[in-house]
Short mmCIF file of C-alpha atoms in Angstrom, two decimals:
data_model
loop_
_atom_site.label_atom_id
_atom_site.label_comp_id
_atom_site.label_asym_id
_atom_site.label_seq_id
_atom_site.Cartn_x
_atom_site.Cartn_y
_atom_site.Cartn_z
CA UNK R 98 -10.22 -4.71 -17.96
CA UNK R 99 -8.31 -7.26 -15.90
CA UNK R 100 -7.04 -6.19 -12.51
CA UNK R 101 -3.73 -7.00 -10.89
CA UNK R 102 -3.29 -10.70 -10.21
CA UNK R 103 -0.72 -12.46 -8.04
CA UNK R 104 0.34 -16.05 -7.68
CA UNK R 105 0.48 -18.13 -5.66
CA UNK R 106 -2.08 -17.14 -3.03
CA UNK R 107 -0.26 -18.86 -0.20
CA UNK R 108 3.18 -20.35 0.11
CA UNK R 109 5.04 -22.17 2.88
CA UNK R 110 8.83 -22.39 2.79
CA UNK R 111 11.58 -23.27 5.22
CA UNK R 112 14.42 -21.08 6.34
CA UNK R 113 17.25 -20.87 3.80
CA UNK R 114 15.09 -21.71 0.80
CA UNK R 115 14.41 -19.45 -2.15
CA UNK R 116 10.99 -18.25 -3.37
CA UNK R 117 9.58 -16.58 -6.48
CA UNK R 118 6.34 -14.62 -6.40
CA UNK R 119 4.55 -13.50 -9.54
CA UNK R 120 2.45 -10.50 -10.49
CA UNK R 121 0.48 -9.64 -13.61
CA UNK R 122 -0.07 -5.93 -13.95
CA UNK R 123 -3.31 -4.31 -15.00
CA UNK R 124 -3.77 -3.83 -18.71
CA UNK R 125 -2.02 -0.67 -19.95
CA UNK R 126 0.22 -0.33 -16.89
CA UNK R 127 4.01 -0.27 -17.29
CA UNK R 128 5.08 0.20 -13.68
CA UNK R 129 5.04 -2.41 -10.94
CA UNK R 130 5.83 -1.86 -7.27
CA UNK R 131 6.29 -4.53 -4.63
CA UNK R 132 5.48 -4.14 -0.95
CA UNK R 133 5.95 -6.33 2.11
CA UNK R 134 3.24 -6.22 4.75
CA UNK R 135 4.08 -7.87 8.06
CA UNK R 136 1.24 -8.77 10.39
CA UNK R 137 -0.26 -5.68 11.99
CA UNK R 138 1.88 -3.31 9.93
CA UNK R 139 1.35 -1.14 6.91
CA UNK R 140 2.85 -2.14 3.56
CA UNK R 141 6.56 -1.40 3.20
CA UNK R 142 8.06 -0.50 -0.18
CA UNK R 143 10.53 -3.08 -1.53
CA UNK R 144 11.24 -1.85 -5.07
CA UNK R 145 9.66 -0.60 -8.25
CA UNK R 146 10.09 -1.54 -11.91
CA UNK R 147 9.39 0.70 -14.86
CA UNK R 148 9.68 -0.67 -18.40
CA UNK R 149 11.82 -3.61 -17.24
CA UNK R 150 14.30 -1.48 -15.24
CA UNK R 151 14.49 -1.12 -11.47
CA UNK R 152 13.30 2.40 -10.64
CA UNK R 153 13.94 2.69 -6.94
CA UNK R 154 14.44 0.45 -3.97
CA UNK R 155 13.44 0.54 -0.34
CA UNK R 156 15.46 -0.58 2.66
CA UNK R 157 15.63 -4.28 1.79
CA UNK R 158 18.77 -6.44 1.45
CA UNK R 159 20.06 -7.63 -1.93
CA UNK R 160 18.60 -11.10 -1.40
CA UNK R 161 15.32 -9.44 -2.42
CA UNK R 162 15.47 -9.09 -6.18
CA UNK R 163 13.04 -8.64 -9.00
CA UNK R 164 12.35 -8.73 -12.67
CA UNK R 165 9.91 -7.12 -15.03
CA UNK R 166 9.12 -8.71 -18.36
CA UNK R 167 8.27 -7.13 -21.74
CA UNK R 168 4.55 -7.65 -21.04
CA UNK R 169 5.14 -5.72 -17.76
CA UNK R 170 4.41 -8.68 -15.52
CA UNK R 171 6.86 -9.02 -12.68
CA UNK R 172 8.57 -11.43 -10.30
CA UNK R 173 9.85 -10.97 -6.79
CA UNK R 174 12.62 -13.36 -5.75
CA UNK R 175 13.79 -13.83 -2.21
CA UNK R 176 16.90 -15.91 -1.49
CA UNK R 177 18.06 -17.40 1.79
CA UNK R 178 14.67 -17.01 3.41
CA UNK R 179 14.56 -15.91 7.04
CA UNK R 180 11.74 -16.28 9.55
CA UNK R 181 11.13 -12.51 9.43
CA UNK R 182 10.35 -12.75 5.71
CA UNK R 183 6.98 -14.21 6.67
CA UNK R 184 4.50 -11.59 5.45
CA UNK R 185 1.92 -10.67 2.85
CA UNK R 186 3.62 -9.55 -0.36
CA UNK R 187 1.67 -7.03 -2.37
CA UNK R 188 2.16 -6.07 -5.96
CA UNK R 189 0.78 -2.79 -7.33
CA UNK R 190 0.72 -1.58 -10.91
CA UNK R 191 0.31 1.93 -12.25
CA UNK R 192 0.11 3.71 -15.57
CA UNK R 193 3.54 5.20 -14.99
CA UNK R 194 5.95 5.97 -12.16
CA UNK R 195 5.26 9.71 -11.83
CA UNK R 196 2.49 9.49 -9.29
CA UNK R 197 -0.32 7.72 -11.08
CA UNK R 198 -2.74 5.76 -8.91
CA UNK R 199 -1.45 2.36 -7.87
CA UNK R 200 -3.76 -0.63 -8.19
CA UNK R 201 -3.03 -3.43 -5.78
CA UNK R 202 -3.25 -7.16 -6.19
CA UNK R 203 -4.68 -9.48 -3.54
CA UNK R 204 -1.23 -10.43 -2.26
CA UNK R 205 0.74 -13.62 -1.66
CA UNK R 206 0.92 -14.87 1.91
CA UNK R 207 4.41 -16.27 2.55
CA UNK R 208 5.12 -18.30 5.67
CA UNK R 209 8.70 -19.22 6.49
CA UNK R 210 9.16 -22.04 8.99
CA UNK X 211 13.56 10.26 6.20
CA UNK X 212 9.90 10.09 5.39
CA UNK X 213 7.52 8.71 7.99
CA UNK X 214 3.76 8.35 8.39
CA UNK X 215 2.14 7.97 11.79
CA UNK X 216 -1.39 6.84 12.49
CA UNK X 217 -1.72 7.09 16.26
CA UNK X 218 -4.87 4.97 16.59
CA UNK X 219 -4.72 1.28 15.71
CA UNK X 220 -8.40 0.85 16.56
CA UNK X 221 -11.28 3.31 16.32
CA UNK X 222 -14.89 2.51 17.14
CA UNK X 223 -17.86 4.83 16.55
CA UNK X 224 -21.62 4.50 16.29
CA UNK X 225 -23.52 4.82 13.05
CA UNK X 226 -24.33 8.46 12.32
CA UNK X 227 -21.51 9.80 14.48
CA UNK X 228 -18.66 11.86 13.05
CA UNK X 229 -15.39 10.08 12.52
CA UNK X 230 -11.83 11.35 12.21
CA UNK X 231 -8.86 9.13 11.43
CA UNK X 232 -5.61 10.85 12.24
CA UNK X 233 -2.50 10.88 10.11
CA UNK X 234 0.73 12.79 10.67
CA UNK X 235 3.74 12.74 8.40
CA UNK X 236 7.34 13.82 8.34
CA UNK X 237 8.96 14.60 5.03
CA UNK X 238 11.33 17.38 4.06
CA UNK X 239 10.06 17.67 0.50
CA UNK X 240 6.71 18.57 -0.97
CA UNK X 241 4.37 15.79 0.11
CA UNK X 242 1.68 14.03 -1.79
CA UNK X 243 -0.67 12.17 0.52
CA UNK X 244 -3.23 9.45 0.08
CA UNK X 245 -5.74 7.44 2.03
CA UNK X 246 -6.09 3.78 1.10
CA UNK X 247 -8.83 1.51 2.39
CA UNK X 248 -9.11 -2.24 2.71
CA UNK X 249 -12.57 -3.66 3.26
CA UNK X 250 -12.95 -7.16 4.67
CA UNK X 251 -11.69 -9.80 2.21
CA UNK X 252 -10.96 -7.18 -0.43
CA UNK X 253 -7.74 -5.76 -1.78
CA UNK X 254 -6.18 -2.46 -0.84
CA UNK X 255 -7.69 0.38 -2.86
CA UNK X 256 -7.26 4.12 -3.14
CA UNK X 257 -9.88 6.15 -1.26
CA UNK X 258 -8.67 9.65 -1.96
CA UNK X 259 -5.58 11.74 -2.65
CA UNK X 260 -5.06 15.29 -1.47
CA UNK X 261 -4.37 16.83 -4.87
CA UNK X 262 -7.77 15.81 -6.20
CA UNK X 263 -9.61 17.56 -3.36
CA UNK X 264 -12.52 15.20 -3.91
CA UNK X 265 -15.01 13.84 -1.43
CA UNK X 266 -15.22 10.08 -1.84
CA UNK X 267 -17.98 8.12 -0.08
CA UNK X 268 -18.51 11.19 2.08
CA UNK X 269 -14.89 11.26 3.26
CA UNK X 270 -12.67 14.31 3.00
CA UNK X 271 -9.08 14.97 3.99
CA UNK X 272 -7.25 18.28 4.19
CA UNK X 273 -3.51 18.59 4.00
CA UNK X 274 -2.24 20.83 6.79
CA UNK X 275 1.41 21.55 6.06
CA UNK X 276 1.86 23.56 9.24
CA UNK X 277 0.79 20.66 11.42
CA UNK X 278 2.07 18.05 8.94
CA UNK X 279 -1.26 16.28 9.11
CA UNK X 280 -3.71 14.71 6.68
CA UNK X 281 -6.64 13.61 8.80
CA UNK X 282 -9.55 11.73 7.20
CA UNK X 283 -13.02 12.89 8.19
CA UNK X 284 -16.63 11.93 7.64
CA UNK X 285 -19.52 13.76 9.29
CA UNK X 286 -21.86 10.75 9.56
CA UNK X 287 -20.30 7.29 9.69
CA UNK X 288 -22.06 4.33 8.09
CA UNK X 289 -21.70 0.63 8.94
CA UNK X 290 -20.22 -0.02 5.50
CA UNK X 291 -17.33 2.30 6.39
CA UNK X 292 -15.95 -0.38 8.69
CA UNK X 293 -12.54 -1.23 7.25
CA UNK X 294 -8.78 -0.81 7.67
CA UNK X 295 -7.59 2.63 6.62
CA UNK X 296 -4.00 3.45 5.68
CA UNK X 297 -2.50 6.86 5.24
CA UNK X 298 0.34 6.96 2.70
CA UNK X 299 2.97 9.44 1.59
CA UNK X 300 4.40 9.52 -1.91
CA UNK X 301 8.04 10.54 -1.88
CA UNK X 302 10.93 11.18 -4.22
CA UNK X 303 10.33 10.81 -7.90
CA UNK X 304 8.18 7.91 -8.74
CA UNK X 305 5.09 6.50 -7.19
CA UNK X 306 6.67 4.67 -4.25
CA UNK X 307 4.59 4.97 -1.11
CA UNK X 308 5.34 5.02 2.59
CA UNK X 309 2.37 3.74 4.58
CA UNK X 310 1.31 4.24 8.15
CA UNK X 311 0.46 1.24 10.30
CA UNK X 312 -3.24 1.60 9.67
CA UNK X 313 -6.38 2.28 11.70
CA UNK X 314 -9.12 -0.34 11.97
CA UNK X 315 -12.42 1.54 11.93
CA UNK X 316 -15.51 -0.18 13.28
CA UNK X 317 -18.88 1.50 12.89
CA UNK X 318 -21.41 0.00 15.28
CA UNK X 319 -25.15 -0.06 14.55
#
């Protein structure tokens, strides 16, 4: 069984640029959630996708958007990057969205200069 | 709005001593609470959830709705328990989680 994978591991961008982060969910999982973890903070919920549809969103602006594909992998896109977007971005997959255990990936470290 | 508070950012104990990591929450609905752990250079993973009422690696946590707390306890800490611990609240429909800021536990030999 393959766990949750994320790419890239690290990324450096400049303010105003756009970035795409990728996540492959664990085999058999149809739900993907994305979290932002700033330094010294706990993860903060961005949004969740279930069977290719957005299934809830946290308090993040519209420049944070996502996609889920038929194989349940997912992308997180961030437009017009700001310095405060620098963080570890975590992806978590679960069997469904009704409270099943979430399995986390290793994260993508984004630095915005 | 839902909120999770972990009042201690750092906690240091000696091996064999009892340990308690505190977690308080605010949520108007029926809460489901979790403890996640992140060992050094490893990914975040579920330690335990209150509905399972299990003891994992010697850790237990009791949901106290009156005090809105979900403290994590272990009677005899081990060096391998050193890690970052996050308390998390599941809210609304769906498996979205609100995390606390985390407590870094260090167990000294």
